[in-house]
Amino acid sequence: MTDNGVADPTAFLTCAELVALVTEYFEDALSVAERARFEEHLSACPSCRTYLAQMRTTVQALGRLDEESVEPQVLDALMGAFRDWKKA
Amino acid sequence: MSDRARVDAALVTAVGSGDEQALGRLIARHHPAVARFAAVVAGPEVGEKVALDAWRSFFDRLPAIASPAAGAGRAEIDVRAELLGIVADALPDVSTELATRERIDPERFFEDEHPRWAGSWAQPPRPWTSGVDDAARVRLVTDALAVLRPWSGAAVVLRDVEAMTVDEAAVVLRISTGEFRQLLADGRIGIWRWLDQRLEKGHVAR
């Protein structure tokens, strides 16, 4: 068993193994051989292509989260903490 | 480093000399992200308090960051990473999450002993409903973040929301890059599962 949980590094990846490697694939953390096996599986497996596309959509949605503005009472609390810190 | 870090450095120097206007700008730039991270790390009920405490700790560190004797004049300071690192102190021991992986329901794959289809999808993912716009999807991932385990949620926020590199995020959490990628993978699977349960059925809350 490898660190990535893949049983045999020379065998065709299973769908379950590919699913476990998607983040390593996105983060470009697979070896050249692992990446080749990953892409070989993808080319033959429409279900895993669907899963990969959905994971991309998920990551993209996370990147679109907006930041809220600071509530006035929070700003007051932080300014108060800063003044306390200066006095100390 | 980034323009953000250069602007931060100037603001930190001003704040170190007592400039409240500069502090207001620093708060506006970073508190929303700090509060969001704290809510994921410590839970929504106490997230705001954890974020406030992080700022207090940050003030305590100001002399080390901003004084001329301590090497100030630093051209770049990543205040957000400093604050998020302080918030990360509220995380529990990482070993529990590292020991129990987040998985897609095993029943969705044929068992390892299956003579022909071992490890293949038994219930393959179906395309998500096309009637969901970006805004609805963003609302769903916001909800999903709230139900992730704390370390996995922290990893997802740092990498996918804050767009830190794996190396930067691992430093903030004080874990190895390998551990970080594992937690990130678990968090993404958790969010995918949350979305899949809702988008596959065409059901969108709110």
Short mmCIF file of C-alpha atoms in Angstrom, two decimals:
data_model
loop_
_atom_site.label_atom_id
_atom_site.label_comp_id
_atom_site.label_asym_id
_atom_site.label_seq_id
_atom_site.Cartn_x
_atom_site.Cartn_y
_atom_site.Cartn_z
CA MET A 1 0.00 0.00 0.00
CA THR A 2 1.43 3.44 -0.90
CA ASP A 3 1.09 6.66 1.11
CA ASN A 4 -1.85 7.57 -1.10
CA GLY A 5 -3.66 4.38 -0.24
CA VAL A 6 -3.22 2.87 -3.70
CA ALA A 7 -2.70 -0.88 -3.54
CA ASP A 8 -0.55 -1.50 -6.60
CA PRO A 9 1.19 1.43 -8.29
CA THR A 10 1.32 -0.39 -11.61
CA ALA A 11 -2.32 -1.52 -11.73
CA PHE A 12 -5.20 0.38 -13.30
CA LEU A 13 -6.68 2.73 -10.69
CA THR A 14 -10.11 1.91 -9.36
CA CYS A 15 -12.77 4.62 -9.07
CA ALA A 16 -12.48 4.54 -5.28
CA GLU A 17 -8.72 5.06 -5.53
CA LEU A 18 -9.12 7.92 -7.99
CA VAL A 19 -11.61 9.67 -5.71
CA ALA A 20 -9.06 9.52 -2.89
CA LEU A 21 -6.42 11.16 -5.11
CA VAL A 22 -8.40 14.10 -6.49
CA THR A 23 -6.95 16.70 -4.14
CA GLU A 24 -3.42 15.43 -4.79
CA TYR A 25 -4.22 15.76 -8.50
CA PHE A 26 -5.57 19.30 -8.14
CA GLU A 27 -2.57 20.29 -6.02
CA ASP A 28 -0.12 18.81 -8.53
CA ALA A 29 1.24 16.52 -5.82
CA LEU A 30 1.13 13.25 -7.76
CA SER A 31 4.25 11.69 -9.22
CA VAL A 32 4.49 11.56 -13.00
CA ALA A 33 3.54 7.88 -12.93
CA GLU A 34 0.60 8.44 -10.59
CA ARG A 35 -0.67 11.32 -12.69
CA ALA A 36 -0.47 9.20 -15.83
CA ARG A 37 -2.50 6.43 -14.16
CA PHE A 38 -4.99 9.00 -12.86
CA GLU A 39 -5.50 10.47 -16.32
CA GLU A 40 -5.61 7.05 -17.94
CA HIS A 41 -8.48 6.13 -15.66
CA LEU A 42 -10.24 9.42 -16.29
CA SER A 43 -10.08 8.98 -20.04
CA ALA A 44 -11.93 5.67 -19.71
CA CYS A 45 -14.41 6.51 -16.94
CA PRO A 46 -17.26 9.00 -17.48
CA SER A 47 -18.43 8.65 -13.87
CA CYS A 48 -15.06 9.76 -12.54
CA ARG A 49 -15.03 12.62 -15.04
CA THR A 50 -18.38 13.72 -13.63
CA TYR A 51 -17.00 13.49 -10.09
CA LEU A 52 -13.88 15.47 -11.02
CA ALA A 53 -15.97 18.19 -12.69
CA GLN A 54 -18.18 18.44 -9.61
CA MET A 55 -15.13 18.76 -7.37
CA ARG A 56 -13.83 21.58 -9.58
CA THR A 57 -17.21 23.30 -9.28
CA THR A 58 -17.03 22.86 -5.50
CA VAL A 59 -13.58 24.41 -5.22
CA GLN A 60 -14.57 27.27 -7.53
CA ALA A 61 -17.66 28.01 -5.43
CA LEU A 62 -15.49 28.18 -2.31
CA GLY A 63 -13.32 30.77 -4.03
CA ARG A 64 -16.34 33.01 -4.54
CA LEU A 65 -17.30 33.43 -0.91
CA ASP A 66 -17.62 37.11 -0.10
CA GLU A 67 -16.36 38.71 3.05
CA GLU A 68 -18.88 40.50 5.20
CA SER A 69 -18.23 43.99 6.50
CA VAL A 70 -17.27 44.58 10.12
CA GLU A 71 -20.23 45.26 12.42
CA PRO A 72 -19.95 48.60 14.29
CA GLN A 73 -20.12 46.90 17.68
CA VAL A 74 -17.29 44.56 16.69
CA LEU A 75 -15.21 47.52 15.57
CA ASP A 76 -15.93 49.26 18.89
CA ALA A 77 -14.89 46.14 20.81
CA LEU A 78 -11.63 45.87 18.90
CA MET A 79 -10.85 49.56 19.36
CA GLY A 80 -11.57 49.17 23.06
CA ALA A 81 -9.24 46.21 23.27
CA PHE A 82 -6.56 48.22 21.52
CA ARG A 83 -6.94 51.14 23.94
CA ASP A 84 -6.74 48.72 26.89
CA TRP A 85 -3.59 47.23 25.38
CA LYS A 86 -2.01 50.68 24.96
CA LYS A 87 -2.76 51.56 28.61
CA ALA A 88 -1.32 48.32 29.93
CA MET B 1 5.09 38.69 -1.45
CA SER B 2 1.82 40.44 -2.10
CA ASP B 3 0.73 44.06 -2.26
CA ARG B 4 -1.47 43.18 0.72
CA ALA B 5 1.60 42.39 2.81
CA ARG B 6 3.27 45.63 1.83
CA VAL B 7 0.22 47.71 2.76
CA ASP B 8 -0.10 45.70 5.97
CA ALA B 9 3.49 46.49 6.90
CA ALA B 10 2.84 50.22 6.66
CA LEU B 11 -0.37 49.90 8.66
CA VAL B 12 1.26 47.77 11.35
CA THR B 13 4.00 50.33 11.79
CA ALA B 14 1.36 53.05 12.21
CA VAL B 15 -0.70 50.93 14.61
CA GLY B 16 2.42 50.22 16.64
CA SER B 17 2.74 53.92 17.23
CA GLY B 18 -0.89 54.15 18.35
CA ASP B 19 -2.63 55.20 15.14
CA GLU B 20 -6.29 54.12 15.54
CA GLN B 21 -7.21 55.10 12.01
CA ALA B 22 -4.62 52.66 10.72
CA LEU B 23 -6.00 50.02 13.07
CA GLY B 24 -9.48 50.64 11.65
CA ARG B 25 -8.15 49.95 8.18
CA LEU B 26 -6.34 46.84 9.36
CA ILE B 27 -9.53 45.57 10.99
CA ALA B 28 -11.61 46.26 7.88
CA ARG B 29 -9.05 44.43 5.76
CA HIS B 30 -8.78 41.31 7.87
CA HIS B 31 -11.43 40.88 10.53
CA PRO B 32 -14.13 39.39 8.25
CA ALA B 33 -11.74 36.64 7.16
CA VAL B 34 -10.52 36.09 10.71
CA ALA B 35 -14.10 35.83 12.02
CA ARG B 36 -15.07 33.37 9.27
CA PHE B 37 -12.02 31.22 9.98
CA ALA B 38 -12.70 31.34 13.73
CA ALA B 39 -16.30 30.22 13.18
CA VAL B 40 -15.08 27.17 11.27
CA VAL B 41 -12.30 26.42 13.76
CA ALA B 42 -14.20 26.96 17.00
CA GLY B 43 -17.86 26.89 15.97
CA PRO B 44 -20.22 29.71 15.03
CA GLU B 45 -21.32 30.30 18.63
CA VAL B 46 -17.86 31.30 19.83
CA GLY B 47 -16.21 32.27 16.55
CA GLU B 48 -16.53 36.02 17.08
CA LYS B 49 -15.05 35.78 20.57
CA VAL B 50 -12.14 33.70 19.30
CA ALA B 51 -11.56 36.29 16.58
CA LEU B 52 -11.55 39.13 19.14
CA ASP B 53 -9.10 37.20 21.31
CA ALA B 54 -6.88 36.72 18.28
CA TRP B 55 -6.69 40.48 17.81
CA ARG B 56 -5.80 40.90 21.49
CA SER B 57 -2.95 38.43 21.05
CA PHE B 58 -1.93 40.28 17.93
CA PHE B 59 -1.73 43.55 19.88
CA ASP B 60 0.49 41.78 22.43
CA ARG B 61 2.80 40.76 19.61
CA LEU B 62 2.92 44.24 18.07
CA PRO B 63 6.14 45.26 19.84
CA ALA B 64 7.85 42.28 18.30
CA ILE B 65 6.38 42.99 14.91
CA ALA B 66 6.32 46.76 14.67
CA SER B 67 9.03 48.31 16.79
CA PRO B 68 12.18 49.62 15.11
CA ALA B 69 14.31 47.65 17.56
CA ALA B 70 12.57 44.44 16.50
CA GLY B 71 13.40 44.85 12.88
CA ALA B 72 10.67 47.03 11.85
CA GLY B 73 10.60 48.69 8.90
CA ARG B 74 9.87 45.25 7.51
CA ALA B 75 8.57 45.93 4.05
CA GLU B 76 6.04 43.12 4.16
CA ILE B 77 3.97 41.65 6.94
CA ASP B 78 1.19 39.15 6.30
CA VAL B 79 -1.17 40.24 9.05
CA ARG B 80 -3.91 37.88 7.94
CA ALA B 81 -1.61 34.86 8.22
CA GLU B 82 -0.50 36.06 11.67
CA LEU B 83 -4.10 36.37 12.86
CA LEU B 84 -5.26 33.11 11.31
CA GLY B 85 -2.30 31.38 12.93
CA ILE B 86 -3.38 32.72 16.33
CA VAL B 87 -6.94 31.53 15.71
CA ALA B 88 -5.60 28.09 14.78
CA ASP B 89 -4.40 27.75 18.37
CA ALA B 90 -8.07 27.10 19.22
CA LEU B 91 -8.09 23.89 17.18
CA PRO B 92 -8.17 20.60 19.08
CA ASP B 93 -5.45 17.98 18.75
CA VAL B 94 -5.07 17.11 15.07
CA SER B 95 -4.45 13.41 15.58
CA THR B 96 -8.13 12.47 15.81
CA GLU B 97 -8.98 13.96 12.45
CA LEU B 98 -5.88 12.56 10.80
CA ALA B 99 -6.75 9.09 12.08
CA THR B 100 -10.30 9.02 10.74
CA ARG B 101 -10.64 9.89 7.08
CA GLU B 102 -13.66 11.55 5.57
CA ARG B 103 -15.03 9.24 2.90
CA ILE B 104 -17.69 9.06 0.30
CA ASP B 105 -20.30 6.52 1.41
CA PRO B 106 -18.58 3.12 0.83
CA GLU B 107 -21.84 1.72 -0.50
CA ARG B 108 -21.38 3.89 -3.56
CA PHE B 109 -18.51 1.61 -4.64
CA PHE B 110 -18.47 -2.14 -5.30
CA GLU B 111 -16.69 -3.98 -2.50
CA ASP B 112 -13.04 -4.97 -2.84
CA GLU B 113 -13.99 -8.63 -3.19
CA HIS B 114 -16.25 -8.06 -6.16
CA PRO B 115 -15.07 -10.42 -8.92
CA ARG B 116 -15.28 -7.87 -11.70
CA TRP B 117 -16.02 -4.37 -10.48
CA ALA B 118 -14.04 -4.05 -7.24
CA GLY B 119 -13.61 -0.37 -6.38
CA SER B 120 -15.77 0.88 -9.27
CA TRP B 121 -18.75 3.13 -8.76
CA ALA B 122 -21.84 1.13 -7.80
CA GLN B 123 -23.84 4.36 -7.55
CA PRO B 124 -21.99 6.76 -9.83
CA PRO B 125 -22.34 10.51 -9.35
CA ARG B 126 -25.17 11.89 -11.40
CA PRO B 127 -24.88 15.30 -13.02
CA TRP B 128 -25.99 18.06 -10.70
CA THR B 129 -29.11 19.92 -11.51
CA SER B 130 -28.46 22.69 -14.00
CA GLY B 131 -31.04 24.99 -12.47
CA VAL B 132 -28.72 26.23 -9.72
CA ASP B 133 -26.94 29.52 -10.19
CA ASP B 134 -23.57 30.49 -8.75
CA ALA B 135 -25.13 32.42 -5.87
CA ALA B 136 -27.13 29.39 -4.72
CA ARG B 137 -24.06 27.18 -4.98
CA VAL B 138 -22.08 29.67 -2.90
CA ARG B 139 -24.80 29.62 -0.24
CA LEU B 140 -24.61 25.85 -0.16
CA VAL B 141 -20.85 25.73 0.31
CA THR B 142 -21.19 28.31 3.08
CA ASP B 143 -23.62 25.98 4.84
CA ALA B 144 -21.35 23.01 4.17
CA LEU B 145 -18.33 24.71 5.74
CA ALA B 146 -20.25 24.94 8.99
CA VAL B 147 -20.65 21.18 9.27
CA LEU B 148 -17.08 20.14 8.48
CA ARG B 149 -14.76 18.86 11.18
CA PRO B 150 -12.61 21.74 12.43
CA TRP B 151 -9.25 20.82 10.92
CA SER B 152 -10.75 19.89 7.57
CA GLY B 153 -12.78 23.09 7.58
CA ALA B 154 -9.69 25.12 8.45
CA ALA B 155 -7.76 23.51 5.59
CA VAL B 156 -10.54 24.25 3.09
CA VAL B 157 -10.86 27.86 4.20
CA LEU B 158 -7.13 28.53 3.99
CA ARG B 159 -6.62 26.87 0.60
CA ASP B 160 -9.87 27.34 -1.27
CA VAL B 161 -11.35 30.48 0.29
CA GLU B 162 -8.22 32.43 1.25
CA ALA B 163 -6.26 31.06 -1.73
CA MET B 164 -3.14 30.39 0.32
CA THR B 165 -0.65 27.93 -1.13
CA VAL B 166 -0.41 24.53 0.53
CA ASP B 167 2.95 25.53 2.00
CA GLU B 168 1.60 28.80 3.43
CA ALA B 169 -1.49 27.14 4.88
CA ALA B 170 0.49 24.32 6.46
CA VAL B 171 2.66 26.93 8.20
CA VAL B 172 -0.43 28.70 9.56
CA LEU B 173 -1.75 25.41 10.96
CA ARG B 174 1.73 24.22 12.02
CA ILE B 175 1.37 20.82 10.37
CA SER B 176 3.21 19.15 7.50
CA THR B 177 2.15 19.71 3.90
CA GLY B 178 1.22 16.03 3.65
CA GLU B 179 -1.05 16.31 6.68
CA PHE B 180 -2.50 19.51 5.24
CA ARG B 181 -3.34 17.88 1.91
CA GLN B 182 -5.03 14.99 3.71
CA LEU B 183 -7.20 17.39 5.73
CA LEU B 184 -7.93 19.44 2.61
CA ALA B 185 -8.97 16.31 0.72
CA ASP B 186 -11.25 15.30 3.59
CA GLY B 187 -12.81 18.75 3.74
CA ARG B 188 -13.44 18.89 0.00
CA ILE B 189 -15.05 15.45 0.08
CA GLY B 190 -17.28 16.63 2.93
CA ILE B 191 -18.38 19.66 0.94
CA TRP B 192 -18.87 17.66 -2.26
CA ARG B 193 -21.06 15.20 -0.34
CA TRP B 194 -23.11 18.05 1.10
CA LEU B 195 -23.61 19.57 -2.35
CA ASP B 196 -24.27 16.22 -3.98
CA GLN B 197 -27.06 15.39 -1.54
CA ARG B 198 -28.77 18.65 -2.40
CA LEU B 199 -27.94 19.36 -6.02
CA GLU B 200 -28.49 15.83 -7.27
CA LYS B 201 -32.04 16.03 -6.07
CA GLY B 202 -32.46 19.53 -7.40
CA HIS B 203 -33.21 20.74 -3.92
CA VAL B 204 -31.71 24.06 -2.88
CA ALA B 205 -32.29 25.32 0.61
CA ARG B 206 -33.35 28.97 0.90
#
